[in-house]
XYZ file of C-alpha atoms in Angstrom:
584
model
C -40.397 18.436 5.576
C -43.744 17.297 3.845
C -44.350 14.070 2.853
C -44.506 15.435 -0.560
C -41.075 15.148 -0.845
C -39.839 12.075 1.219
C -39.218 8.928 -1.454
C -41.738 6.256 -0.926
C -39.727 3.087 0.613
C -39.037 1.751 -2.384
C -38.400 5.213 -4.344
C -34.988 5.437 -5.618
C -32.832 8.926 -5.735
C -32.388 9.370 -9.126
C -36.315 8.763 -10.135
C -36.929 12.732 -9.251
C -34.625 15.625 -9.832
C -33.069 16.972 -7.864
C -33.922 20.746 -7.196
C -33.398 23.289 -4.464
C -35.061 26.565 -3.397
C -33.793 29.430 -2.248
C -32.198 29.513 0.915
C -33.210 30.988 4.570
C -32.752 34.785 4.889
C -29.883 33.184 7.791
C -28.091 31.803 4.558
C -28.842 34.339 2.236
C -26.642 36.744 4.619
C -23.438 34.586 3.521
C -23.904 34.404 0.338
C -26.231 34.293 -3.048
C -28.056 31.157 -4.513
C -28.004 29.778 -7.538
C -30.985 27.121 -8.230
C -33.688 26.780 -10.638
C -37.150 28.312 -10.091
C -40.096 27.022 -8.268
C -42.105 25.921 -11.092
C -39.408 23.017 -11.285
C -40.513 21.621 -8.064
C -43.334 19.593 -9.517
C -42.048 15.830 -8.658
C -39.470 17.133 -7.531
C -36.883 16.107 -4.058
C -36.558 19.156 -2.208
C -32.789 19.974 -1.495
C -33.039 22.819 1.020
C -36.036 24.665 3.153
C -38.313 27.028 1.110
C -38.083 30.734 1.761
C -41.462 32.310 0.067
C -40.112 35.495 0.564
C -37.183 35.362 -1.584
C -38.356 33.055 -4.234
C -38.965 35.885 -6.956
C -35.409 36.872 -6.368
C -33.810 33.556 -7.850
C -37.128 32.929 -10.465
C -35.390 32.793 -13.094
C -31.765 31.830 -12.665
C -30.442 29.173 -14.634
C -33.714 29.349 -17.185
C -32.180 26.652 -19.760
C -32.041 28.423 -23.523
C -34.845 28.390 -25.530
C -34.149 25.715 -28.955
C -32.750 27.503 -31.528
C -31.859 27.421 -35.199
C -27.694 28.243 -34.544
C -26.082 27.920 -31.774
C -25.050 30.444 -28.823
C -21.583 31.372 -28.913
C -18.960 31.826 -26.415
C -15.061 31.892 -25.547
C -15.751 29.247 -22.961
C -17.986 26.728 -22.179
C -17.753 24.862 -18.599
C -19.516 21.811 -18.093
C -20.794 20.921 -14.750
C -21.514 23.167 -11.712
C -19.291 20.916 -9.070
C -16.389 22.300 -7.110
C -14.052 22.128 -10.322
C -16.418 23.624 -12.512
C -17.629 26.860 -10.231
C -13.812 27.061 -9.540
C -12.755 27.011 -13.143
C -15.154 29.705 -14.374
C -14.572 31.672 -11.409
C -10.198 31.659 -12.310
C -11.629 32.655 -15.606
C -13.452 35.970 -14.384
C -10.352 36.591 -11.672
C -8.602 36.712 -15.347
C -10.863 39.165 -16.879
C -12.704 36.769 -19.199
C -16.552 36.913 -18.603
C -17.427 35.303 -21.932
C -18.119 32.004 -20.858
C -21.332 29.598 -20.104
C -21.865 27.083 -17.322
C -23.668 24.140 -18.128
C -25.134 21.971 -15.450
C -27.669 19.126 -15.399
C -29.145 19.709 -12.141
C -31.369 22.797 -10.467
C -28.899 24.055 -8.771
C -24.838 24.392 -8.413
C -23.047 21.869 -6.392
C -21.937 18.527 -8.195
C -21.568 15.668 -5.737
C -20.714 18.474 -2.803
C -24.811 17.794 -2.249
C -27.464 17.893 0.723
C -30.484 16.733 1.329
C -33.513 17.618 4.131
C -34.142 14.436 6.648
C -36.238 14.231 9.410
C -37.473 16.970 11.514
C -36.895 18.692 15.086
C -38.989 19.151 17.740
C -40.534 22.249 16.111
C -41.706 20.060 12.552
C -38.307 21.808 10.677
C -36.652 19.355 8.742
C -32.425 18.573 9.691
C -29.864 19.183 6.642
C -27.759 16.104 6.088
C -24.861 15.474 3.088
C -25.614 13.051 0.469
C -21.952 13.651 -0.550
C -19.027 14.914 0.428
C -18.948 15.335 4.193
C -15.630 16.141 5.588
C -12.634 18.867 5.498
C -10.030 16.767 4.857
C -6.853 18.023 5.952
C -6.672 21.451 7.464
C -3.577 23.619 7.862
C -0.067 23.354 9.875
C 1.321 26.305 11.450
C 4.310 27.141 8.610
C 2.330 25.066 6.253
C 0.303 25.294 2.881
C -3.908 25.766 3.676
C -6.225 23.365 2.155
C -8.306 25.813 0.153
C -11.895 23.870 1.504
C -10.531 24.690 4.982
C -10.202 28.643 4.220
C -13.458 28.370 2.222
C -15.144 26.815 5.155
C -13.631 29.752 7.555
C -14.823 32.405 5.180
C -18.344 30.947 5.099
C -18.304 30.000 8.477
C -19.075 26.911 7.991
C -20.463 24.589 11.329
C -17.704 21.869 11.270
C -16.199 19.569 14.493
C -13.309 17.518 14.460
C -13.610 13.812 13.438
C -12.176 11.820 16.596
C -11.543 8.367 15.028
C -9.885 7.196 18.447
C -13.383 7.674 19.754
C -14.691 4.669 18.322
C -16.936 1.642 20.032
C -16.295 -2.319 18.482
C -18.899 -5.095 18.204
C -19.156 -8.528 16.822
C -22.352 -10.265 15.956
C -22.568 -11.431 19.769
C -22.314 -7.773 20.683
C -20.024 -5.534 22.709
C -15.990 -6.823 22.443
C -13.643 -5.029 22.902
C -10.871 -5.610 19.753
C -8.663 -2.390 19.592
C -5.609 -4.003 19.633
C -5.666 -5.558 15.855
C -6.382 -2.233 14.787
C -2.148 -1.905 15.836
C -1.087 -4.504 13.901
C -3.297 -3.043 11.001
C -1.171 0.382 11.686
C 2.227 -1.531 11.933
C 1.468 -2.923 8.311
C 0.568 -0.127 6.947
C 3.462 1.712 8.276
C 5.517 -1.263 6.384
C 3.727 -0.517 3.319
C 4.608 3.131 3.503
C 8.023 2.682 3.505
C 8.241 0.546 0.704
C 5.984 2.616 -1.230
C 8.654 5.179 -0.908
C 11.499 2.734 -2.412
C 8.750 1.802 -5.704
C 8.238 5.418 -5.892
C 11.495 6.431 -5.911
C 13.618 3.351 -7.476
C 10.802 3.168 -10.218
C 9.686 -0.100 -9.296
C 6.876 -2.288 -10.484
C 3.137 -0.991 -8.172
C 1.230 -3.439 -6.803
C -1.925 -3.531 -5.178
C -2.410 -2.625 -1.503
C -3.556 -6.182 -0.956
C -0.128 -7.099 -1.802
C 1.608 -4.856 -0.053
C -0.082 -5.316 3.092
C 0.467 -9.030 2.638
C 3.855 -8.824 2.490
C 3.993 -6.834 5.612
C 2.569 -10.144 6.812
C -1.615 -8.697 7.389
C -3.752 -11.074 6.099
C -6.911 -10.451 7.754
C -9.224 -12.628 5.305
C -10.266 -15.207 7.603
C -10.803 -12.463 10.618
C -13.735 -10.464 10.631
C -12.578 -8.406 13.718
C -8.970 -8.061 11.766
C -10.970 -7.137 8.444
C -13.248 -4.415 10.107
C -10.323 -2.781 11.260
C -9.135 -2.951 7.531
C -12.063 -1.117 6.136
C -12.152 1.306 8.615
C -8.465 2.547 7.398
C -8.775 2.010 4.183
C -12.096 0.945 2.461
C -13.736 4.230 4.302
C -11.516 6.170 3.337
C -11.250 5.165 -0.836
C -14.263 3.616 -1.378
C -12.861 0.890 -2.824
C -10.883 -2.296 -1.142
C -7.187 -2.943 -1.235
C -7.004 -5.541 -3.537
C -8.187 -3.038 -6.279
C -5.863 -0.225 -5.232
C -2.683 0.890 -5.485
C -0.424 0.719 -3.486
C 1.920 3.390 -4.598
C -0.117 5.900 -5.000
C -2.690 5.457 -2.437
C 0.280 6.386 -0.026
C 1.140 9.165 -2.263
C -2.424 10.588 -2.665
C -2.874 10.018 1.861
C 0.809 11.930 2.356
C -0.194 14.589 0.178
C -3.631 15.662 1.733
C -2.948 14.537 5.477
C 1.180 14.890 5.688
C 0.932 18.418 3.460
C -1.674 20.017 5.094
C -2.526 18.254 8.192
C -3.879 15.085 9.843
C -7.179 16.676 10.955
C -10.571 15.615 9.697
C -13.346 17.792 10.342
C -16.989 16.971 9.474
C -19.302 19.426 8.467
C -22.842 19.796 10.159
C -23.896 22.909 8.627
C -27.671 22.984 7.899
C -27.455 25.588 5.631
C -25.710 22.972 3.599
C -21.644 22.111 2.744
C -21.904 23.566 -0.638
C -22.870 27.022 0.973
C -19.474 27.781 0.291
C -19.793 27.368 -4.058
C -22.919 29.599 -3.924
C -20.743 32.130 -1.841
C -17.595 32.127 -4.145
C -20.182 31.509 -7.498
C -21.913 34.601 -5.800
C -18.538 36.825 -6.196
C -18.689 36.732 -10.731
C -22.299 35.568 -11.217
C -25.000 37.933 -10.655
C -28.870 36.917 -9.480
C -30.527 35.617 -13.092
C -27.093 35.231 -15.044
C -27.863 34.368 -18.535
C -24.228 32.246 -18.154
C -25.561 29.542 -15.465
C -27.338 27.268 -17.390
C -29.140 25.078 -14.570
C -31.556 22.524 -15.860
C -29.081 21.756 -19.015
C -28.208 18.011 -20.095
C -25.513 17.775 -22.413
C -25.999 14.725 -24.984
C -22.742 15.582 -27.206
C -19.371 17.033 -27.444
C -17.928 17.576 -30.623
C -14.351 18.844 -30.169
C -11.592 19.969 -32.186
C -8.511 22.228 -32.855
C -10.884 25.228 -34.093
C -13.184 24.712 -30.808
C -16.092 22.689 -29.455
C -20.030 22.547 -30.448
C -22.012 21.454 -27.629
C -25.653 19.616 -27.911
C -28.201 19.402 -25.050
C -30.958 17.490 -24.503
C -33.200 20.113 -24.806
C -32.476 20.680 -28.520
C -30.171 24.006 -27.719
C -26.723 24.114 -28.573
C -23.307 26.332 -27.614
C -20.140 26.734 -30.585
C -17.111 27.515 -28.063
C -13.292 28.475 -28.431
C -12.759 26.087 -25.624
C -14.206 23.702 -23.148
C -13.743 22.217 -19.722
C -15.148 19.261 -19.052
C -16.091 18.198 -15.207
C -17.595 15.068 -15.412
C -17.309 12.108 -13.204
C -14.973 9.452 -14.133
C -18.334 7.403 -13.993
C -19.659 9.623 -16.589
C -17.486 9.630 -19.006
C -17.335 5.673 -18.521
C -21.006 5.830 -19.679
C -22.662 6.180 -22.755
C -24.504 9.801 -21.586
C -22.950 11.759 -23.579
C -21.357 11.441 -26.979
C -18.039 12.499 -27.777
C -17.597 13.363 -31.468
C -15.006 12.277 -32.544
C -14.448 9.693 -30.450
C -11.673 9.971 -27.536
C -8.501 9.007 -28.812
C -7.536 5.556 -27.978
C -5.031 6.952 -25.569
C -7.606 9.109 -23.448
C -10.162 6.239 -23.705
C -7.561 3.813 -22.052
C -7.001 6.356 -19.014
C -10.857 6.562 -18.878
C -11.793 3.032 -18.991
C -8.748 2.082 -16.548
C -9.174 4.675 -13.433
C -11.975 3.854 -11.315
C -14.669 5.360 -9.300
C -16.146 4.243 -6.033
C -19.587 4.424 -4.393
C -19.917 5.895 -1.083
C -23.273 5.415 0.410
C -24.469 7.484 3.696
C -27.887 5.379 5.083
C -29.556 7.834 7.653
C -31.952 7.135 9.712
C -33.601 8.856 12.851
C -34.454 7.255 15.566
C -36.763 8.616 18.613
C -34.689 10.988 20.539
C -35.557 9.819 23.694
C -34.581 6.397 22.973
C -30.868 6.636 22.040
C -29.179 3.535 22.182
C -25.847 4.016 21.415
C -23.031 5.739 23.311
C -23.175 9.200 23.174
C -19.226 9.529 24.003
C -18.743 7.725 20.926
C -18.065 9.041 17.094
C -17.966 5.971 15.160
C -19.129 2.489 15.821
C -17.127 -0.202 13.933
C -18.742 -4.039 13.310
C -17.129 -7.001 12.364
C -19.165 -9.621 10.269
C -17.820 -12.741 8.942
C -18.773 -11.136 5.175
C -16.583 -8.046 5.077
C -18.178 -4.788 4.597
C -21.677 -5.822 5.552
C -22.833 -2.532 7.538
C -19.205 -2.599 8.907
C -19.595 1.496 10.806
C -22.239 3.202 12.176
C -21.783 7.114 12.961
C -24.062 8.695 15.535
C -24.880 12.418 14.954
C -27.171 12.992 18.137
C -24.388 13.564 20.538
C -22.451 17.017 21.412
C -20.886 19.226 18.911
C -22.931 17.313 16.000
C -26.504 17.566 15.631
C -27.614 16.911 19.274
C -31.315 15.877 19.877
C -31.905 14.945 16.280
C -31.892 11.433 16.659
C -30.023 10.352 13.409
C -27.810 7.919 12.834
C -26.117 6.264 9.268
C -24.348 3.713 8.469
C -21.673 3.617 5.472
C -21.100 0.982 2.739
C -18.770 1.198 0.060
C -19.185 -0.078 -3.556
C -19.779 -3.579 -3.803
C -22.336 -3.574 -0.590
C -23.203 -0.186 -2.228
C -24.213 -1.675 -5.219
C -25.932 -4.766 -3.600
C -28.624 -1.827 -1.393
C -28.862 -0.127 -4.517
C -30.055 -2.548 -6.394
C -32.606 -3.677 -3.316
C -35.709 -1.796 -1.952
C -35.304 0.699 1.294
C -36.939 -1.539 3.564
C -35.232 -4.506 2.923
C -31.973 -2.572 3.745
C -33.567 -0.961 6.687
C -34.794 -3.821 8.214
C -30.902 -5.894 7.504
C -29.369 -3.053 9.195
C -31.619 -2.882 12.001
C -31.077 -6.790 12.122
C -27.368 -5.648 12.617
C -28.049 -3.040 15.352
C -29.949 -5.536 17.142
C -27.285 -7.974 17.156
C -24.590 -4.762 18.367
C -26.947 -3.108 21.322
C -29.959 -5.999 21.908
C -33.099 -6.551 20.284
C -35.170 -4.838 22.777
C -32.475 -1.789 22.499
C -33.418 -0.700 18.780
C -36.430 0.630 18.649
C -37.918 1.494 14.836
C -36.943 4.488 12.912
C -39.204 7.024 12.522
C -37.463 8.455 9.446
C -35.092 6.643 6.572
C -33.159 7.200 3.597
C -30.427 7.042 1.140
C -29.184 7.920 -1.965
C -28.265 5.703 -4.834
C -25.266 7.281 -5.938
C -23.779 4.772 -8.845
C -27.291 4.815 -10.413
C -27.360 9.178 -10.690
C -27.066 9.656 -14.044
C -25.074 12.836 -13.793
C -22.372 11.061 -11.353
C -21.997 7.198 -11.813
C -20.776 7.431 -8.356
C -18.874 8.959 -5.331
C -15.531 9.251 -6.212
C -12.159 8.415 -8.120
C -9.808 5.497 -7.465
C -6.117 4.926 -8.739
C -6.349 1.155 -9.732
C -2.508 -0.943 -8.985
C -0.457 -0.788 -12.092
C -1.940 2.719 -13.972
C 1.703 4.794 -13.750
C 1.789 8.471 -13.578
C 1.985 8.612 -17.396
C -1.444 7.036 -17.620
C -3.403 9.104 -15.575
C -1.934 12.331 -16.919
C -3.844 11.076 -20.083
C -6.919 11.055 -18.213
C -5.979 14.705 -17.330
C -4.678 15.988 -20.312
C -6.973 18.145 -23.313
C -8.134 16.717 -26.722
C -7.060 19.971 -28.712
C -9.664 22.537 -27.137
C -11.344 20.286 -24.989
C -9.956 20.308 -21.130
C -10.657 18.146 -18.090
C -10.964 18.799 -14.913
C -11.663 17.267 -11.495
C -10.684 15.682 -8.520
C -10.320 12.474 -10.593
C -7.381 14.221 -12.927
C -5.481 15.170 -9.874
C -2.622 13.030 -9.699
C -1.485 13.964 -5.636
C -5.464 14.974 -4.398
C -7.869 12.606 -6.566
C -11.213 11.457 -4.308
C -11.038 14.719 -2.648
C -12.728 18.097 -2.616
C -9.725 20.078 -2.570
C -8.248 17.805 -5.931
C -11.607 18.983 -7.678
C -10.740 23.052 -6.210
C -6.995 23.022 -7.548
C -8.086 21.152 -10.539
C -10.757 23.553 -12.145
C -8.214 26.569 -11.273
C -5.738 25.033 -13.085
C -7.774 24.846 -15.758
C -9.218 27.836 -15.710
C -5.954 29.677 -15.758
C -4.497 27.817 -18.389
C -7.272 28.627 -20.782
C -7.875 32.295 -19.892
C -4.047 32.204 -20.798
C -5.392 30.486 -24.395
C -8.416 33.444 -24.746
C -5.696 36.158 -24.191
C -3.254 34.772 -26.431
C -0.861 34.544 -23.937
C -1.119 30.562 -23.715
C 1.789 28.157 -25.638
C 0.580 27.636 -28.960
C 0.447 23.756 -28.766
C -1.060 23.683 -25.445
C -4.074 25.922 -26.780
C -4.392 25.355 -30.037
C -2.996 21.923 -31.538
C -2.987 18.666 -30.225
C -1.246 17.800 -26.971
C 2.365 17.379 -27.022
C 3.365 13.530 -26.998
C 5.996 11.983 -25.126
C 9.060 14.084 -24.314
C 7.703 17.146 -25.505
C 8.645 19.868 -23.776
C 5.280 22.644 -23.878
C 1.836 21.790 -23.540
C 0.100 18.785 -21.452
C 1.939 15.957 -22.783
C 0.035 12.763 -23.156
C 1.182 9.479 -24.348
C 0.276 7.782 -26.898
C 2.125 4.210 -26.081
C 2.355 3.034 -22.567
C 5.345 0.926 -22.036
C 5.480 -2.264 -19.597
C 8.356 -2.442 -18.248
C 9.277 -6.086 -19.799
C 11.331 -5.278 -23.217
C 10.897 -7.613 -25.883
C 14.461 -9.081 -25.227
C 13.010 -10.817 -22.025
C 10.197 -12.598 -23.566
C 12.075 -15.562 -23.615
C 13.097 -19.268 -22.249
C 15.464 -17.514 -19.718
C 12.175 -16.122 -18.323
C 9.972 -19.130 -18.635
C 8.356 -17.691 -21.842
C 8.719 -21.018 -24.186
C 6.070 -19.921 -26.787
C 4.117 -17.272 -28.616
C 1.174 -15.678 -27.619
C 0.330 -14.774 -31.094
C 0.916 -18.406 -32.475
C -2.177 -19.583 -34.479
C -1.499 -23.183 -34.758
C -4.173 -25.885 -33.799
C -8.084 -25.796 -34.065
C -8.454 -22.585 -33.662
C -12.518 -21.376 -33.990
C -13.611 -25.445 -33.483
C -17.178 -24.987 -32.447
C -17.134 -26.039 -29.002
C -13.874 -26.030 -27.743
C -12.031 -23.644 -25.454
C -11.944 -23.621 -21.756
């Protein structure tokens, strides 16, 4: 790859959009593209490798709409180009309506299932690497359901090897030790924790936080960094986000669903055409080349929604009067102040918003001289415990067999608090503290300098906010199916509003169908009134997405009382209340 498009050390992911070009003719046999045209590459990061010779083919896909006095109209309008949004307009056209517009920010489809171009091979050709989502999670049992990602990735043939996580190498900051065996008294916690999951679950029980629960089960790794390590490696790798900040309830529920329903098997994907070859296949199946309804280069600034349909604004001064929309943003997003929502969320969908959370997952590659690999080559996954938990804590090698051999790279993984510390920090000061950390692992005369680095800055991206969804302790199921349920004619969709898959790719696939079936139901008139029309259906309702307008604790009024150590009121306003200078 040219220098023209590697970030300057200090150059941050988000300063340059990011665009793709048409893919090689080796790609191109698999499916169609969908990307913005080359005169968008001017300070631009180039996503994939340039093929000249089929660059007029794709010139002028996703051309954003010129301003105009009134607005386009549509049956449909689907914002964001992610997994949940290609899927959602594609169960629209399976349903026979092709009225519909996608609207997307960036230069080409994708969402956060995105790559990048890093280093090169021996012949000067740049590797594909994932900035995003990296793994098939959860495959298929023989008599079992199919994760949908795991027949998309046969059809495409996508290059994928299993994810060993037995084969994994542990150091300290003295080097080399060998401490495999807390990682079983991390597994007979959790398998405490499971169990009484179950009895919350089922006996309706108060959540708590995994923190908790593992406590309980008597793990309290806080005050060893060999115990801790282990800790994030189960759980903090796989949520982005620590125990103490998630559930415990359904944390279980959302692992038991992906890795008990379809199957324990992790498989990560290596393809250098690129994991999201698989939306520009299935987007490839009801878009044609240059389809006026992929709007690429599009930045909405405003939703206006109601029960006779919703106006969209863009950036760009354009604007689109739908029957319906689906909205695929980020829980990060919507968290933001990107886009307006007019009128404002009602205070029961703002609640679900603000309370759900979303992680950072940060991938920092680097790629070292292939001819002096220092690490074990027998190895997937190299774990290290440091007395501040989650400094640089894994390491995952993809020069050795079945991965990218030869190549040279390397990343580490942090998770959202260290995520936001590097982001926040220039490239080589986090280079040169993870090298620090390498040294310390293999030997200081082991590591030699990369000759290639980078990272993306994922909760900076305006278009994401982040990696993925978390289910904070104490949101019930009631409260996230007001994150998931529509504000009259305006839908979500994503992994984040799946209650049994969210943080996963599949969550986002059965998601946007959902959605996209339930409102080709709405265009056809063969949709529930309420559900399509009117507002939601509140509490008890029987049709439509319910939502709920009052949470309830479970304390009843009754209980606030002496018997339960509750001697006065909270509300009381006796005493000098507002005295300049007082208060804790």
């Amino acid at each position: 790859m040219s220098s023209a498009f590697h970030p300057a050390p200090n150059e941050k992911l988000q300063d340059k959009p990011m665009i793709s070009l048409p893919i090689s003719s080796a790609a191109a046999s698999d499916c169609k593209c969908f990307r913005a045209s080359s005169e968008t590459l001017h300070n631009a990061r180039c996503i994939f490798v340039v093929n000249s010779t089929s660059m007029s083919q794709w010139s002028s896909v996703g051309t954003p709409l010129a301003p105009r006095t009134t607005c386009r109209k549509t049956k449909v309008a689907v914002l964001g180009a992610g997994t949940a949004g290609i899927t959602a307009a594609q169960a629209l056209s399976k349903s026979s309506v092709s009225d519909f517009v996608i609207i997307e920010y960036n230069s080409e489809i994708g969402g956060r299932c995105r790559h990048t171009e890093f280093g090169k091979d021996p012949d000067g050709n740049p590797y594909t690497v994932e900035l995003g989502a990296n793994w098939i999670q959860g495959t298929v049992t023989e008599g079992g359901p199919e994760n949908p990602i795991w027949t998309l990735a046969k059809k495409y043939k996508i290059q994928n090897t299993f994810s060993n996580l037995s084969l994994i190498d542990t150091f300290t900051q003295q080097g080399h030790k060998d401490y495999s065996s807390k990682q079983e008294d991390f597994k007979g916690a959790y398998a405490v924790v499971e169990l009484d999951s179950g009895v919350i679950l089922n006996e309706n029980l108060q959540d708590r936080s995994f923190r908790a629960g593992l406590s309980l089960a008597d793990y309290k790794p806080a005050r060893d960094p060999e115990a801790a390590a282990w800790e994030w490696y189960e759980m903090d790798f796989e949520y982005a986000q620590t125990p103490d900040v998630s559930s415990q309830e359904f944390t279980i529920a959302n692992y038991n669903s992906t890795y008990y329903g379809f199957s324990e098997v992790n498989n990560f994907v290596h393809d250098q055409r690129g994991y999201n070859v698989f939306l520009h296949g299935e987007a490839a199946t009801f878009l044609k080349p240059n389809d006026s309804r992929l709007l690429l280069n599009t930045i909405v600034s405003e939703v206006k929604w109601g029960k006779s349909g919703v106006t969209i604004d863009n950036a760009d001064g354009t604007c689109i009067e739908a029957d319906y929309a689906i909205c695929t943003f980020s829980v990060g997003v919507l968290q933001s102040d990107e886009v307006k929502f007019t009128p404002s969320s009602p205070r029961w969908k703002q609640v679900a918003i603000e309370t759900f959370q979303m992680g950072i997952y940060t991938k920092i590659f680097f790629q070292f001289p292939p001819d002096k690999i220092f690490w074990d080559q027998t190895m997937q996954y190299l774990l290290y415990a440091h007395p501040k938990r989650g400094y640089y804590p894994i390491f995952q090698p993809l020069d050795i067999p079945d991965f990218l051999p030869g190549s040279g790279i390397f990343f580490a993984t942090v998770i959202t608090d260290q995520s936001r510390v590097v982001e926040e920090q220039s490239d080589e000061l986090t280079k040169y503290q993870i090298l620090d950390v390498l040294r310390e692992m293999f030997g200081a005369d082991k590591v030699p300098e990369p000759i290639d680095f980078m990272y993306p800055r994922w909760g900076k991206i305006p278009w994401a906010y982040g990696s993925y969804s978390n289910w904070p302790p104490g949101l019930t199921l009631e409260g996230h199916q007001n994150l998931r349920a529509n504000t009259e004619r305006l839908w979500f969709a994503g992994e984040a509003t799946s209650q049994e898959y969210y943080g996963y790719l599949h969550g986002a696939y059965f998601e946007g169908k959902r959605a996209g079936e339930k409102i080709a139901a709405c265009v056809q008139g063969k949709g529930d009134k309420d559900e399509c029309c009117a507002d939601t259906m509140e509490h008890g309702g029987e049709k439509g997405q319910k939502h709920y307008e009052v949470l309830k604790g479970i304390t009843t009024e009754e209980e606030y009382g002496a018997v339960n150590g509750w001697y006065v009121t909270s509300f009381q306003t006796v005493g000098d209340v507002g005295l300049e200078g007082g208060g804790g």
